[in-house]
């Protein structure tokens, strides 16, 4: 129900550390406490294709996502 994105130019090592920390947070007792505070059980890995319905809606609504 929620997604997390990082900027394109974030160093790959930091991206991987963040990804690993979030995907494994449910295995740590303190991490479980954090997850419980916002009503989550764990993080899961997603792919861009998982968001295809959102991309389709953006296209139909003619929203320009390339603006800065």
CSV table of N, CA and C in Angstrom, one decimal:
chain,number,residue,atom,x,y,z
A,1,UNK,N,0.8,-1.2,0.0
A,1,UNK,CA,0.0,0.0,0.0
A,1,UNK,C,0.8,1.3,0.0
A,2,UNK,N,2.1,1.2,0.3
A,2,UNK,CA,3.0,2.3,0.3
A,2,UNK,C,4.2,2.0,-0.5
A,3,UNK,N,4.8,3.0,-1.0
A,3,UNK,CA,6.1,2.8,-1.8
A,3,UNK,C,7.2,3.7,-1.3
A,4,UNK,N,8.4,3.3,-1.5
A,4,UNK,CA,9.5,4.1,-1.2
A,4,UNK,C,10.4,4.3,-2.4
A,5,UNK,N,10.7,5.5,-2.8
A,5,UNK,CA,11.5,5.8,-3.9
A,5,UNK,C,12.7,6.6,-3.4
A,6,UNK,N,13.8,6.5,-4.1
A,6,UNK,CA,15.0,7.3,-3.8
A,6,UNK,C,15.4,8.0,-5.1
A,7,UNK,N,16.2,9.0,-5.0
A,7,UNK,CA,16.6,9.7,-6.2
A,7,UNK,C,17.5,8.9,-7.1
A,8,UNK,N,17.5,9.2,-8.4
A,8,UNK,CA,18.3,8.4,-9.3
A,8,UNK,C,19.8,8.4,-9.0
A,9,UNK,N,20.3,9.6,-8.6
A,9,UNK,CA,21.7,9.7,-8.4
A,9,UNK,C,22.2,9.3,-7.0
A,10,UNK,N,21.4,8.7,-6.2
A,10,UNK,CA,21.8,8.2,-4.9
A,10,UNK,C,22.8,7.1,-5.2
A,11,UNK,N,24.0,7.1,-4.5
A,11,UNK,CA,25.0,6.1,-4.8
A,11,UNK,C,24.4,4.6,-4.6
A,12,UNK,N,24.8,3.8,-5.5
A,12,UNK,CA,24.3,2.4,-5.5
A,12,UNK,C,24.5,1.7,-4.1
A,13,UNK,N,25.7,1.9,-3.5
A,13,UNK,CA,25.9,1.3,-2.2
A,13,UNK,C,24.9,1.7,-1.2
A,14,UNK,N,24.5,3.0,-1.2
A,14,UNK,CA,23.5,3.5,-0.2
A,14,UNK,C,22.2,2.9,-0.5
A,15,UNK,N,21.8,2.8,-1.8
A,15,UNK,CA,20.6,2.2,-2.2
A,15,UNK,C,20.5,0.7,-1.7
A,16,UNK,N,21.5,0.0,-1.9
A,16,UNK,CA,21.6,-1.4,-1.5
A,16,UNK,C,21.5,-1.6,0.0
A,17,UNK,N,22.2,-0.7,0.7
A,17,UNK,CA,22.1,-0.8,2.2
A,17,UNK,C,20.7,-0.5,2.7
A,18,UNK,N,20.1,0.5,2.1
A,18,UNK,CA,18.7,0.9,2.5
A,18,UNK,C,17.8,-0.2,2.2
A,19,UNK,N,17.9,-0.8,1.0
A,19,UNK,CA,17.0,-1.9,0.5
A,19,UNK,C,17.2,-3.0,1.5
A,20,UNK,N,18.4,-3.5,1.8
A,20,UNK,CA,18.6,-4.6,2.6
A,20,UNK,C,18.1,-4.4,4.1
A,21,UNK,N,18.3,-3.2,4.6
A,21,UNK,CA,17.8,-2.8,5.9
A,21,UNK,C,16.3,-2.9,6.0
A,22,UNK,N,15.6,-2.4,5.0
A,22,UNK,CA,14.1,-2.4,5.0
A,22,UNK,C,13.6,-3.8,4.7
A,23,UNK,N,14.1,-4.5,3.8
A,23,UNK,CA,13.6,-5.8,3.5
A,23,UNK,C,13.9,-6.8,4.7
A,24,UNK,N,14.8,-6.5,5.6
A,24,UNK,CA,15.1,-7.4,6.7
A,24,UNK,C,14.6,-6.8,8.1
A,25,UNK,N,14.0,-5.7,8.1
A,25,UNK,CA,13.7,-5.0,9.4
A,25,UNK,C,12.7,-5.9,10.2
A,26,UNK,N,11.9,-6.7,9.6
A,26,UNK,CA,11.0,-7.6,10.3
A,26,UNK,C,11.6,-8.7,11.0
A,27,UNK,N,12.9,-9.0,10.7
A,27,UNK,CA,13.6,-10.1,11.4
A,27,UNK,C,14.3,-9.6,12.7
A,28,UNK,N,14.3,-8.3,12.9
A,28,UNK,CA,14.9,-7.7,14.1
A,28,UNK,C,13.8,-7.3,15.1
A,29,UNK,N,14.0,-7.7,16.4
A,29,UNK,CA,13.0,-7.3,17.4
A,29,UNK,C,12.7,-5.8,17.5
A,30,UNK,N,13.7,-5.0,17.4
A,30,UNK,CA,13.5,-3.6,17.4
A,30,UNK,C,12.9,-3.1,16.1
A,31,UNK,N,13.2,-3.8,15.0
A,31,UNK,CA,12.6,-3.4,13.8
A,31,UNK,C,11.1,-3.7,13.8
A,32,UNK,N,10.7,-4.9,14.4
A,32,UNK,CA,9.3,-5.2,14.5
A,32,UNK,C,8.5,-4.2,15.3
A,33,UNK,N,9.1,-3.6,16.3
A,33,UNK,CA,8.5,-2.5,17.1
A,33,UNK,C,8.2,-1.3,16.2
A,34,UNK,N,9.2,-1.0,15.4
A,34,UNK,CA,9.1,0.2,14.5
A,34,UNK,C,7.9,-0.1,13.5
A,35,UNK,N,7.9,-1.3,12.9
A,35,UNK,CA,6.9,-1.6,11.9
A,35,UNK,C,5.5,-1.6,12.6
A,36,UNK,N,5.4,-2.1,13.8
A,36,UNK,CA,4.1,-2.1,14.5
A,36,UNK,C,3.6,-0.7,14.7
A,37,UNK,N,4.5,0.3,14.9
A,37,UNK,CA,4.1,1.7,15.2
A,37,UNK,C,3.3,2.3,14.0
A,38,UNK,N,3.6,1.8,12.8
A,38,UNK,CA,2.8,2.3,11.7
A,38,UNK,C,2.0,1.2,11.0
A,39,UNK,N,1.7,0.2,11.7
A,39,UNK,CA,0.8,-0.8,11.3
A,39,UNK,C,1.2,-1.7,10.1
A,40,UNK,N,2.5,-1.9,10.1
A,40,UNK,CA,3.0,-2.8,9.0
A,40,UNK,C,3.6,-4.1,9.5
A,41,UNK,N,3.7,-5.1,8.7
A,41,UNK,CA,4.3,-6.3,9.1
A,41,UNK,C,5.7,-6.5,8.6
A,42,UNK,N,5.9,-6.0,7.3
A,42,UNK,CA,7.2,-6.0,6.7
A,42,UNK,C,7.2,-5.2,5.4
A,43,UNK,N,8.4,-5.1,4.8
A,43,UNK,CA,8.5,-4.5,3.5
A,43,UNK,C,8.7,-5.6,2.5
A,44,UNK,N,8.3,-5.4,1.3
A,44,UNK,CA,8.5,-6.3,0.2
A,44,UNK,C,9.1,-5.6,-1.0
A,45,UNK,N,9.8,-6.3,-1.8
A,45,UNK,CA,10.4,-5.7,-3.0
A,45,UNK,C,9.4,-5.7,-4.1
A,46,UNK,N,9.4,-4.6,-4.8
A,46,UNK,CA,8.5,-4.4,-5.9
A,46,UNK,C,9.3,-4.1,-7.2
A,47,UNK,N,8.6,-4.2,-8.3
A,47,UNK,CA,9.2,-3.8,-9.6
A,47,UNK,C,8.4,-2.7,-10.2
A,48,UNK,N,8.9,-2.0,-11.2
A,48,UNK,CA,8.2,-1.0,-11.9
A,48,UNK,C,6.9,-1.5,-12.4
A,49,UNK,N,6.8,-2.7,-12.9
A,49,UNK,CA,5.6,-3.3,-13.5
A,49,UNK,C,4.5,-3.4,-12.4
A,50,UNK,N,4.8,-3.4,-11.1
A,50,UNK,CA,3.8,-3.5,-10.1
A,50,UNK,C,3.0,-2.2,-10.0
A,51,UNK,N,3.6,-1.1,-10.6
A,51,UNK,CA,2.9,0.2,-10.6
A,51,UNK,C,2.2,0.5,-11.9
A,52,UNK,N,2.1,-0.5,-12.8
A,52,UNK,CA,1.6,-0.2,-14.1
A,52,UNK,C,0.2,0.4,-14.1
A,53,UNK,N,-0.7,0.0,-13.2
A,53,UNK,CA,-2.0,0.7,-13.1
A,53,UNK,C,-1.9,2.2,-12.8
A,54,UNK,N,-0.9,2.6,-12.0
A,54,UNK,CA,-0.7,4.0,-11.7
A,54,UNK,C,-0.1,4.7,-13.0
A,55,UNK,N,0.8,4.1,-13.7
A,55,UNK,CA,1.4,4.7,-14.9
A,55,UNK,C,0.3,4.9,-15.9
A,56,UNK,N,-0.6,3.9,-16.0
A,56,UNK,CA,-1.7,4.0,-17.0
A,56,UNK,C,-2.7,5.2,-16.6
A,57,UNK,N,-3.0,5.3,-15.4
A,57,UNK,CA,-3.8,6.4,-14.9
A,57,UNK,C,-3.2,7.8,-15.2
A,58,UNK,N,-1.9,7.9,-14.9
A,58,UNK,CA,-1.1,9.1,-15.2
A,58,UNK,C,-1.2,9.4,-16.7
A,59,UNK,N,-1.0,8.4,-17.5
A,59,UNK,CA,-1.1,8.7,-19.0
A,59,UNK,C,-2.5,9.1,-19.4
A,60,UNK,N,-3.5,8.5,-18.9
A,60,UNK,CA,-4.9,8.8,-19.2
A,60,UNK,C,-5.3,10.2,-18.7
A,61,UNK,N,-4.7,10.6,-17.6
A,61,UNK,CA,-4.9,11.9,-17.1
A,61,UNK,C,-4.0,13.0,-17.7
A,62,UNK,N,-3.2,12.6,-18.6
A,62,UNK,CA,-2.2,13.4,-19.3
A,62,UNK,C,-1.4,14.3,-18.3
A,63,UNK,N,-0.9,13.6,-17.3
A,63,UNK,CA,0.0,14.3,-16.3
A,63,UNK,C,1.4,14.2,-16.8
A,64,UNK,N,2.1,15.3,-16.9
A,64,UNK,CA,3.5,15.3,-17.3
A,64,UNK,C,4.4,15.0,-16.1
A,65,UNK,N,5.0,13.8,-16.0
A,65,UNK,CA,5.8,13.5,-14.9
A,65,UNK,C,7.3,13.8,-15.1
A,66,UNK,N,7.6,14.4,-16.3
A,66,UNK,CA,8.9,14.8,-16.6
A,66,UNK,C,9.3,16.3,-16.2
A,67,UNK,N,8.3,17.0,-15.7
A,67,UNK,CA,8.6,18.4,-15.3
A,67,UNK,C,9.5,18.4,-14.1
A,68,UNK,N,10.2,19.5,-14.0
A,68,UNK,CA,11.1,19.7,-12.8
A,68,UNK,C,10.7,20.9,-12.1
